[in-house]
Coordinates of N, CA, C and O in Angstrom, one line a residue:
X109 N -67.2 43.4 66.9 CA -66.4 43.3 65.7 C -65.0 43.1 66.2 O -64.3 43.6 67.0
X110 N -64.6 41.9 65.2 CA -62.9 41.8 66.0 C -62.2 42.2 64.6 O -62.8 42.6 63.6
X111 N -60.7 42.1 64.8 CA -59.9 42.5 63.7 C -58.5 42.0 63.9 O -58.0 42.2 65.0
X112 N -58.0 41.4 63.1 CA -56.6 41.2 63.3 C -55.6 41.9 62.9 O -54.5 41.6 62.4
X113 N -56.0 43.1 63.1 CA -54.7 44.2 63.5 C -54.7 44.7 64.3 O -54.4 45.9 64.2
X114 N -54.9 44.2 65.3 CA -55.0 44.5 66.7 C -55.7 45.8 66.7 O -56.3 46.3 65.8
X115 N -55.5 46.3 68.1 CA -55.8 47.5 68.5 C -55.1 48.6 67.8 O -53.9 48.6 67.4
X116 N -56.2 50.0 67.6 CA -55.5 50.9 66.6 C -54.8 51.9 67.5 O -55.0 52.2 68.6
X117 N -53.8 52.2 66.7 CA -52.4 52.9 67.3 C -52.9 54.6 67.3 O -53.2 55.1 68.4
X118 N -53.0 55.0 66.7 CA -53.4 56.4 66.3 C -54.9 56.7 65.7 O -55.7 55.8 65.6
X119 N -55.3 58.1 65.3 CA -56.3 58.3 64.7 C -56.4 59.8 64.2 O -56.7 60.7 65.0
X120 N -56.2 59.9 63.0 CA -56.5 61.6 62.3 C -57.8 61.6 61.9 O -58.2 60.5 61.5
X121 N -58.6 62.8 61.9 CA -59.9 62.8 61.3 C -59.4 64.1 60.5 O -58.4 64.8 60.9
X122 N -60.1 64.3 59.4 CA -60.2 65.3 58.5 C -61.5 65.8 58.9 O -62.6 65.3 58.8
X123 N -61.0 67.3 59.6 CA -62.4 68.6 59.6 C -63.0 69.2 58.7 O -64.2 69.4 58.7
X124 N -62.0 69.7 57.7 CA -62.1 70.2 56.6 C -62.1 69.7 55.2 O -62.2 68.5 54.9
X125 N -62.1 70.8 54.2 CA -61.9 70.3 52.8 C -62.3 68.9 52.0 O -62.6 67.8 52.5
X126 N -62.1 69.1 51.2 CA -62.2 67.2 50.2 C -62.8 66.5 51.4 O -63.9 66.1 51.5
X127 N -61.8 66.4 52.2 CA -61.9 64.9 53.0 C -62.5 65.0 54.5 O -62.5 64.3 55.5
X128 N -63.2 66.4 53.9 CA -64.1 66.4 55.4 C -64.7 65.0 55.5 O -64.9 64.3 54.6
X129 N -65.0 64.8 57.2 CA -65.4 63.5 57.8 C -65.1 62.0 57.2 O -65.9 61.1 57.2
X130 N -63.6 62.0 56.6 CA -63.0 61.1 57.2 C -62.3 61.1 57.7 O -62.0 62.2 58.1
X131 N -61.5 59.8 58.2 CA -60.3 59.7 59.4 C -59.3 58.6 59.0 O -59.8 57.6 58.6
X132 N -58.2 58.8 59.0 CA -57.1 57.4 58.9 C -57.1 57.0 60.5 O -57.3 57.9 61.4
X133 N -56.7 55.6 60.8 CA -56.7 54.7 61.5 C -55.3 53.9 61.4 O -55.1 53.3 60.3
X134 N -54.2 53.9 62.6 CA -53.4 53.4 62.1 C -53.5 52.1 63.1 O -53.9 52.2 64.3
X135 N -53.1 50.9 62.4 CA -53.0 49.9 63.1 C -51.5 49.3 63.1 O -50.6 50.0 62.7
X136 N -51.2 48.0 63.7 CA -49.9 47.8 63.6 C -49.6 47.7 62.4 O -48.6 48.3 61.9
X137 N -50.4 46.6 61.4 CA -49.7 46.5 60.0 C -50.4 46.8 58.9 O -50.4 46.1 57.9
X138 N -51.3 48.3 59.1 CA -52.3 48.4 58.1 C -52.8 49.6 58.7 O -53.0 49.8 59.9
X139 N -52.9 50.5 57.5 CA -53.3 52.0 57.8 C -54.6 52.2 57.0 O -54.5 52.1 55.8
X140 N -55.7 52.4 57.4 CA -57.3 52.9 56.8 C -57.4 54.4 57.3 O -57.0 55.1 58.2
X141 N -58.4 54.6 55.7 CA -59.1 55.7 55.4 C -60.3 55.6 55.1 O -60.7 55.3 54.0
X142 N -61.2 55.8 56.1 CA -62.6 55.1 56.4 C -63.7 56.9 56.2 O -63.7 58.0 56.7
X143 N -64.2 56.4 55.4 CA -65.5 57.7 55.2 C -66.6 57.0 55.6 O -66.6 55.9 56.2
X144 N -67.7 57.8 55.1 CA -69.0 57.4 55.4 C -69.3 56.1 54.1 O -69.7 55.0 54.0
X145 N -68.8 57.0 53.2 CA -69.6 55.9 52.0 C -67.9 54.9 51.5 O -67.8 54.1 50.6
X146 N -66.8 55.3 52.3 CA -66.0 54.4 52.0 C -64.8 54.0 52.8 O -64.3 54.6 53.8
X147 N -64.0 52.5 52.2 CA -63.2 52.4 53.5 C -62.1 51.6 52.3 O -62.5 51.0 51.3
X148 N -60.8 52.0 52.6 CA -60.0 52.1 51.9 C -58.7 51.5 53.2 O -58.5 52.2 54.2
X149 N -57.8 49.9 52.9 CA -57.0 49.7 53.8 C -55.6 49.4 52.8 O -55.4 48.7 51.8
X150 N -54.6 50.4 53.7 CA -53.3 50.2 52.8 C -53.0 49.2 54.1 O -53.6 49.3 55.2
X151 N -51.9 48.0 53.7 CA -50.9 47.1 54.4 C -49.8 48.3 54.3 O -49.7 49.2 53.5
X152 N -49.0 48.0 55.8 CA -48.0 49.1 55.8 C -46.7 48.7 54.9 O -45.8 49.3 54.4
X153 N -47.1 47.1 54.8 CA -45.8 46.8 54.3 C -45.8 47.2 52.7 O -44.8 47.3 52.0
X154 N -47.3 47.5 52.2 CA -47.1 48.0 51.1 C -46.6 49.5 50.4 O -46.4 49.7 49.3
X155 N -46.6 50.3 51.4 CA -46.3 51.7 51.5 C -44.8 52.1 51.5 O -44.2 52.4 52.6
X156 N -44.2 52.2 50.0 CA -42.9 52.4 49.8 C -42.1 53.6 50.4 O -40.9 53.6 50.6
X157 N -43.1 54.7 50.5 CA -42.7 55.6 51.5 C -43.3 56.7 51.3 O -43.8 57.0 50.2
X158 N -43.5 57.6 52.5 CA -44.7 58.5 53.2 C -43.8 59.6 53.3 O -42.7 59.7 53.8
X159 N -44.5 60.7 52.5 CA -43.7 62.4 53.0 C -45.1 63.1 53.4 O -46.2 63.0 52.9
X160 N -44.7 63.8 54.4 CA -46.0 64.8 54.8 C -45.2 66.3 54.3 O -44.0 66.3 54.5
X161 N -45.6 66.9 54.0 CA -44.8 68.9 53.6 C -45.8 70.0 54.3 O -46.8 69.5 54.8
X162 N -45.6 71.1 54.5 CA -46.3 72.0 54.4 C -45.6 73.1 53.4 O -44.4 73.5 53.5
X163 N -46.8 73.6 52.2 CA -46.5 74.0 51.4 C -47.3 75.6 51.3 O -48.4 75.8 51.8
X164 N -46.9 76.5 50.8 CA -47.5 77.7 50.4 C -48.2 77.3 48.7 O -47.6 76.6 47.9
X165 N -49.2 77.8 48.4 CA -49.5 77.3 46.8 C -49.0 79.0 46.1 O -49.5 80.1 46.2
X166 N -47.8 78.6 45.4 CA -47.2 79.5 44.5 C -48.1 79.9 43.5 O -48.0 81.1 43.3
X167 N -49.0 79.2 42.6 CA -49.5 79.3 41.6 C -51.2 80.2 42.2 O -51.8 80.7 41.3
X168 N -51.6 80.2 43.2 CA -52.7 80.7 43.6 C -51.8 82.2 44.4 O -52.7 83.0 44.8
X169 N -50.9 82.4 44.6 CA -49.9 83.6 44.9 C -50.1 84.6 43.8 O -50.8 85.7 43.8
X170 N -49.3 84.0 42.8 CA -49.4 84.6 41.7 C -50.7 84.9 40.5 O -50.9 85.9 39.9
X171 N -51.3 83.8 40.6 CA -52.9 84.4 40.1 C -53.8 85.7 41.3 O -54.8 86.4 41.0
X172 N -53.3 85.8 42.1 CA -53.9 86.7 43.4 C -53.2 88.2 42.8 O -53.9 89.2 42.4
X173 N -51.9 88.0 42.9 CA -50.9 89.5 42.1 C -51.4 89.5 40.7 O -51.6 90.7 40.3
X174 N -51.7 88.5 39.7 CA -52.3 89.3 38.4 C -53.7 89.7 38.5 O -54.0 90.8 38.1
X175 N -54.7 88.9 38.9 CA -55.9 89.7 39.1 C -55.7 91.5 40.0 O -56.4 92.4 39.6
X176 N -55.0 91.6 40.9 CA -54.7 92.4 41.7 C -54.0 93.9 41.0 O -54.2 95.1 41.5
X177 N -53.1 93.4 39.6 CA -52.6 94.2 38.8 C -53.9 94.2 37.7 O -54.3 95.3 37.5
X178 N -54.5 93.5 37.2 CA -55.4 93.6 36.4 C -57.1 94.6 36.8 O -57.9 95.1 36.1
X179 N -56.9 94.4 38.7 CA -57.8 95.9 38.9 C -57.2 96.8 38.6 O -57.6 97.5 37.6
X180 N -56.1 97.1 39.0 CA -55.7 98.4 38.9 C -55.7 99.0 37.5 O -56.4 100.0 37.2
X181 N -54.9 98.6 36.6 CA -55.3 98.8 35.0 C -56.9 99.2 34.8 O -57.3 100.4 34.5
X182 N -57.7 98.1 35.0 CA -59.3 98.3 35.0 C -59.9 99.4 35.7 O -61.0 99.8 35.2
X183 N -59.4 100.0 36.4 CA -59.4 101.0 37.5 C -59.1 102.8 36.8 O -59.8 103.8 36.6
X184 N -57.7 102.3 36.5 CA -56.8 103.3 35.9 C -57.6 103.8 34.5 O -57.5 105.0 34.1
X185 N -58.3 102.9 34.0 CA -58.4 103.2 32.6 C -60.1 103.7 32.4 O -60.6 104.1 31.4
X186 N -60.7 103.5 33.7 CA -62.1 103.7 34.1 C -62.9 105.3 34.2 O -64.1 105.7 34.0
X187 N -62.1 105.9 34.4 CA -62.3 107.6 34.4 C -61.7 108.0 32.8 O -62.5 108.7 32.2
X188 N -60.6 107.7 32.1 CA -60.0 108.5 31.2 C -61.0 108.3 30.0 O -61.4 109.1 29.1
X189 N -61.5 106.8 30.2 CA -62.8 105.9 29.4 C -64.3 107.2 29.4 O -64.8 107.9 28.5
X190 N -64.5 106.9 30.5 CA -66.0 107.7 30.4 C -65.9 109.0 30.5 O -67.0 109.6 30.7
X191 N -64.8 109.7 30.2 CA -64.4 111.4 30.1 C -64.3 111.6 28.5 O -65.0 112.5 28.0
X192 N -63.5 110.6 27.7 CA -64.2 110.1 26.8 C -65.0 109.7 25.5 O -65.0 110.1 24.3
X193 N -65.6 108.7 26.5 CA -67.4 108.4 25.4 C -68.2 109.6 25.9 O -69.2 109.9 25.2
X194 N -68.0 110.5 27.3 CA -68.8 111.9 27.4 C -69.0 112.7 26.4 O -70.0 113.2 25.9
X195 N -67.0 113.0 26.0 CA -67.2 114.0 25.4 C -67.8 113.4 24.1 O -68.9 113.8 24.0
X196 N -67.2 112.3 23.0 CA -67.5 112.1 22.0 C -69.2 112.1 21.8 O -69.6 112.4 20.7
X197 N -70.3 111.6 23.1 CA -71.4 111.6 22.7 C -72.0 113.1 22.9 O -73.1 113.4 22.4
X198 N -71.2 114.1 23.5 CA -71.3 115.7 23.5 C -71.6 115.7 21.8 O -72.6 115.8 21.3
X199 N -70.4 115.6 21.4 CA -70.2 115.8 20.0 C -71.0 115.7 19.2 O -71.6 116.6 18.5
X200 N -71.3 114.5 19.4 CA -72.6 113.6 18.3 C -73.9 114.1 18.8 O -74.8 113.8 18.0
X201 N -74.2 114.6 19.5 CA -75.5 115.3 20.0 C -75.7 116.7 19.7 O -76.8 117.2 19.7
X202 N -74.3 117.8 19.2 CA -74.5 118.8 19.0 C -74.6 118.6 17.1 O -74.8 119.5 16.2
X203 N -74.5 117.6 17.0 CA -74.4 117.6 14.9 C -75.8 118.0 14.6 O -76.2 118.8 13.7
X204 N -76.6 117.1 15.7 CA -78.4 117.1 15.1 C -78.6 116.5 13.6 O -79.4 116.5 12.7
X205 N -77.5 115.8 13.8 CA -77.5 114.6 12.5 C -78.5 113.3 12.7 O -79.2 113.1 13.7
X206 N -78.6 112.5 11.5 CA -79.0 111.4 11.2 C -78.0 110.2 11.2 O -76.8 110.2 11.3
X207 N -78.6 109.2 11.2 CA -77.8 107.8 11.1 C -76.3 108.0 11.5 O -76.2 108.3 12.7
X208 N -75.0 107.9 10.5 CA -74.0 107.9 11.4 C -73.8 108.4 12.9 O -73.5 107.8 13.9
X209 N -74.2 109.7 12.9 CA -74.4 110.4 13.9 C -74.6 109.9 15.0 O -73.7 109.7 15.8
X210 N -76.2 109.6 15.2 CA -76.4 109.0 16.1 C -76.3 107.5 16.0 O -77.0 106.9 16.8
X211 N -75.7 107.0 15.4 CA -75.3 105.3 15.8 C -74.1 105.3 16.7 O -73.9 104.6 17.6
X212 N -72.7 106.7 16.1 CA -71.8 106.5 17.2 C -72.3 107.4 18.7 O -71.7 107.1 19.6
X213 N -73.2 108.1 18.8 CA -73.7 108.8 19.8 C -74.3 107.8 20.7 O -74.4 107.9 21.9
X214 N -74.9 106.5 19.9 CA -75.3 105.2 21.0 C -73.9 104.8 21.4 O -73.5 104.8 22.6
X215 N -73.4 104.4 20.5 CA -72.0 103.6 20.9 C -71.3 104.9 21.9 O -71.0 104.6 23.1
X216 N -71.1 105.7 21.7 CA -70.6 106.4 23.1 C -71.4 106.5 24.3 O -70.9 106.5 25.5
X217 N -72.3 106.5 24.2 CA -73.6 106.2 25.4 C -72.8 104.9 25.7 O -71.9 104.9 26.5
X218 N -73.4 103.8 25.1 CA -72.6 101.9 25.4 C -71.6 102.2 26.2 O -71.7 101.8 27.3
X219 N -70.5 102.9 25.9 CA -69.3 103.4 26.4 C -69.0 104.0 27.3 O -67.8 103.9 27.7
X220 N -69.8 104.6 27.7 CA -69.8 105.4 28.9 C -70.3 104.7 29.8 O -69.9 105.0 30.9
X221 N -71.4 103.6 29.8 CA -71.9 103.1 30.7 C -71.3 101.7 31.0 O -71.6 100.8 31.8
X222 N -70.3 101.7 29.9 CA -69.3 99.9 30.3 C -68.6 100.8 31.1 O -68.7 100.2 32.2
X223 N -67.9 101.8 31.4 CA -66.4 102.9 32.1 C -67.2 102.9 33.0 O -66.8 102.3 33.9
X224 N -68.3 103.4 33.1 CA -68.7 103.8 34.8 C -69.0 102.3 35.5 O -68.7 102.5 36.7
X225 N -69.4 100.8 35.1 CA -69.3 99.6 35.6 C -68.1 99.1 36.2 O -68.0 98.4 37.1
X226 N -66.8 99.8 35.2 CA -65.3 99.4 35.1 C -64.9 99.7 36.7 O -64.0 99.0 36.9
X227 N -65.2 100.3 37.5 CA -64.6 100.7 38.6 C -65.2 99.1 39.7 O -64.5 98.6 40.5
X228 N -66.3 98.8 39.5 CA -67.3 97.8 40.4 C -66.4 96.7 39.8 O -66.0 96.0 40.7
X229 N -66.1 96.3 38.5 CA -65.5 95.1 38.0 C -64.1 95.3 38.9 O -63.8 94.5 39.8
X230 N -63.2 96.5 38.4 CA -61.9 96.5 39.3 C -61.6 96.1 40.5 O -60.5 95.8 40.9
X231 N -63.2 95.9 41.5 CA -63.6 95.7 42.9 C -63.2 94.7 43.1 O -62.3 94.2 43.8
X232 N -64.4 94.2 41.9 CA -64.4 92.4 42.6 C -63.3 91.8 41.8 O -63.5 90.6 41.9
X233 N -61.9 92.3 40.9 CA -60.9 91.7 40.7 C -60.0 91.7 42.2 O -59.4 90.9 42.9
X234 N -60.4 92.7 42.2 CA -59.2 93.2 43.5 C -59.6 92.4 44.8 O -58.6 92.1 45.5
X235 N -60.8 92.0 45.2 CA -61.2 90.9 46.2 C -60.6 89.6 46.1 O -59.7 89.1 46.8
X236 N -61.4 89.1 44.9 CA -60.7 87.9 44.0 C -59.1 87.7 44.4 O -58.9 86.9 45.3
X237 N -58.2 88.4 43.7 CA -56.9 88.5 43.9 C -56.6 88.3 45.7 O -55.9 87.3 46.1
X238 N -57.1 89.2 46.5 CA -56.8 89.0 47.5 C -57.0 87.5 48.3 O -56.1 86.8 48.7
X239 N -58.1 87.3 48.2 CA -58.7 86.2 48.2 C -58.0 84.8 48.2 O -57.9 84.0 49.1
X240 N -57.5 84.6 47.0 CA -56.5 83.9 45.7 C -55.2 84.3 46.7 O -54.6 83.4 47.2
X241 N -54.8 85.7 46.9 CA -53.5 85.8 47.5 C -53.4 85.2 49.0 O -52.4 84.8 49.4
X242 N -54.4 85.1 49.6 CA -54.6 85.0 51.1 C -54.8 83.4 51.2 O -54.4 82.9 52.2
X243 N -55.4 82.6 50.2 CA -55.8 80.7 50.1 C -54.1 80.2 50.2 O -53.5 79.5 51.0
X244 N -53.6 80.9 48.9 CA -51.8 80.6 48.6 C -51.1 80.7 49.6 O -50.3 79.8 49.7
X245 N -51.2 82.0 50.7 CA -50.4 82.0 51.6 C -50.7 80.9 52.6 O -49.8 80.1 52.6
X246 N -51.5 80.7 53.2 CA -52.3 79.7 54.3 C -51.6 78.6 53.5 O -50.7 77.9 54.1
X247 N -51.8 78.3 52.4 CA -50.9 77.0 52.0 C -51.9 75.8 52.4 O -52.9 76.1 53.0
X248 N -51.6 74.4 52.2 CA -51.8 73.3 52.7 C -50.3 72.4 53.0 O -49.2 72.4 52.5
X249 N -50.8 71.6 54.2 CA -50.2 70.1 54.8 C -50.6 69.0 54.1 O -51.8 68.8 53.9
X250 N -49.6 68.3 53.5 CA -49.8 67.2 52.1 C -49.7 65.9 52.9 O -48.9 65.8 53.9
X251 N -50.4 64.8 52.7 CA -49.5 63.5 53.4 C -49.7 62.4 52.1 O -50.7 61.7 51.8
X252 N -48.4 62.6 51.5 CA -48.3 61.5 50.2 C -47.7 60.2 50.3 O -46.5 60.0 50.6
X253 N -48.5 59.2 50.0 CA -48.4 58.0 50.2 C -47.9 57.2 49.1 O -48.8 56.7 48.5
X254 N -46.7 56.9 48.7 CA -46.1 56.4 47.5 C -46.2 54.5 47.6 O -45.4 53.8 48.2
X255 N -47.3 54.2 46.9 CA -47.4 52.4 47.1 C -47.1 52.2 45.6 O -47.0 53.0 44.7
X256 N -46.9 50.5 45.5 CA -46.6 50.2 44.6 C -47.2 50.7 43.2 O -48.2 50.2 43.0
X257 N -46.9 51.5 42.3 CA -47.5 51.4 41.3 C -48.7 52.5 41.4 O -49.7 52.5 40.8
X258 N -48.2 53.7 42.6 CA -49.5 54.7 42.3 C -48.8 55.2 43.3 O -47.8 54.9 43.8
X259 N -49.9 56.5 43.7 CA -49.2 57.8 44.9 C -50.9 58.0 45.4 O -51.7 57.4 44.8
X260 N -51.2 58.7 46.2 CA -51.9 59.1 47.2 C -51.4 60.3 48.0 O -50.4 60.4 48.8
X261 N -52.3 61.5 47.6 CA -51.9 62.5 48.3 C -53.7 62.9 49.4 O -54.9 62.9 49.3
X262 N -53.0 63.2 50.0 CA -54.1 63.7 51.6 C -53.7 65.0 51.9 O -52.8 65.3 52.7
X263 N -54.5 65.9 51.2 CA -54.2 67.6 51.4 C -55.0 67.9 52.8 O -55.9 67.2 53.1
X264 N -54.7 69.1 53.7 CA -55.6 69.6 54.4 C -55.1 71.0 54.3 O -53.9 71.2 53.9
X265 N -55.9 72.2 54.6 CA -55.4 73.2 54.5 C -54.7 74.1 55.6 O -55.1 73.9 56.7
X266 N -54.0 74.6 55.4 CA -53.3 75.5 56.3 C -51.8 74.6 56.5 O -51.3 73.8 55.7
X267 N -51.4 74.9 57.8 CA -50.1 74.0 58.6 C -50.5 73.5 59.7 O -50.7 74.3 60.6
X268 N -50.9 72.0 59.9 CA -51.4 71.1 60.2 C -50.7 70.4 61.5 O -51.1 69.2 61.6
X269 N -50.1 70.6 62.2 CA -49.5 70.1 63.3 C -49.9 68.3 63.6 O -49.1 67.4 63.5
X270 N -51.4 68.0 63.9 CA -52.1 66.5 63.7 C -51.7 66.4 62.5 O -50.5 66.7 62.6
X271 N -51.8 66.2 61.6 CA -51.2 65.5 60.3 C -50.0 65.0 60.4 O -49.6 63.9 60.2
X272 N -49.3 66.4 60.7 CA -47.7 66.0 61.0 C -47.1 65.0 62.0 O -46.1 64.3 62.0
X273 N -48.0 64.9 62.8 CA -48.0 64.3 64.3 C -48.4 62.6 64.2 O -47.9 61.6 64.6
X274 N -49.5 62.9 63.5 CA -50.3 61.1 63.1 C -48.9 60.6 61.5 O -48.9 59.4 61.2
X275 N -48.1 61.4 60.7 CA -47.5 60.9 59.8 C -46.3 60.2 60.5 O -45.9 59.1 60.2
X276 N -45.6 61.1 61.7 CA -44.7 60.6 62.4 C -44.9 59.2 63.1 O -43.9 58.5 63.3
X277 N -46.3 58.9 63.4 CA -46.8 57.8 64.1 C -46.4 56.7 63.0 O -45.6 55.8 63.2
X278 N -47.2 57.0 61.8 CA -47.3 55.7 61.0 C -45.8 56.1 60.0 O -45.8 55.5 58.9
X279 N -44.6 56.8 60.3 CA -43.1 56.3 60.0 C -42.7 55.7 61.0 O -41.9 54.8 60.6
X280 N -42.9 55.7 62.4 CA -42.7 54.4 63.4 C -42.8 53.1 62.9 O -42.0 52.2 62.7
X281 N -44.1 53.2 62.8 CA -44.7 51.9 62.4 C -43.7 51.3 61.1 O -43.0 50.3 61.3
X282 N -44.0 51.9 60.1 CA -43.3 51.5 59.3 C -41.4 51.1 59.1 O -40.7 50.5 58.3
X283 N -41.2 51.9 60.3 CA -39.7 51.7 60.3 C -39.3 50.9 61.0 O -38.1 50.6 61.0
X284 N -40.3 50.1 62.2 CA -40.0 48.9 63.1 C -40.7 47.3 62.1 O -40.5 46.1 62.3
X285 N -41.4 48.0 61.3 CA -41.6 46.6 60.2 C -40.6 45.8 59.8 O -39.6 46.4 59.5
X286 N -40.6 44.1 59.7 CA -39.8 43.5 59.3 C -40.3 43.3 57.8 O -41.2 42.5 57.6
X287 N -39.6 43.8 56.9 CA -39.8 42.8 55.9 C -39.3 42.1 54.7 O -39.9 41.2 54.2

């Protein structure tokens, strides 16, 4: 196979995420993004301008701290809950009543058994959150490709050193272009 963009100058592959197992290819006047099921060629001269970032995701920070405050509440309110629907189904069990009686004596039962779950739910908020807080911090490396009439962004996660390294390649390129 020949090509007339010569020989390729660089090469990033994506390990991870979305774009696991593809790779950009930079050539002298033309940058590809070749997958298995696709191949995608920007002209460099078409690429108005390239920012790579590394960012923290603020909004996955903050969903991590409300889940995180939302165990604790869940948590907090999990003992005071089933101390209670105890006592109130005490109550209703000493009447030896009919109907109302025991309809709230179920519903205190129901109640007692959502409060004693409430501590397991607080769990898996509080994982969740961390979870959520721990993706946000790691952050991703962005490589946004601004062409005529549209944008292209290329996330990978964490802080990406090759990304940074292959974007510097293809601002060379682009900055020794005549056009």
């Amino acid at each position: 196979m020949t090509s007339d963009a010569g020989p390729a100058i660089t090469r990033y592959d994506f390990t991870s995420g979305a774009l696991r197992s593809t790779h950009f290819t930079l050539y002298a006047t033309c940058l590809t993004h070749r997958g298995d099921n696709h191949l995608e060629t920007l002209p460099l001269a078409g690429i108005a301008s390239l920012r790579v970032a590394y960012e923290h995701d603020a909004r996955r920070i903050g969903w991590g701290v409300a889940l995180l405050l939302v165990a604790l509440v869940v948590y907090a309110l999990s003992a005071p809950l089933a101390g209670l629907a105890t006592t109130g189904a005490e109550e209703m069990a000493k009447t030896d009543g009919h109907g109302v009686a025991r309809a709230l004596q179920a519903m205190f039962s129901f109640v007692y058994g959502v409060a004693k779950t409430m501590p397991f739910v607080a769990l898996a908020c509080a994982l969740g959150g961390i979870a959520l807080g721990v993706f946000g911090w790691i952050g991703s490396t962005t490589l946004v490709l601004d062409l005529a009439g549209s944008q292209r962004a290329y996330p990978v996660r964490g802080r990406n050193p090759g990304l940074l390294d292959f974007s510097e390649a293809v601002c060379e390129r682009l900055m020794s272009l005549k056009r």
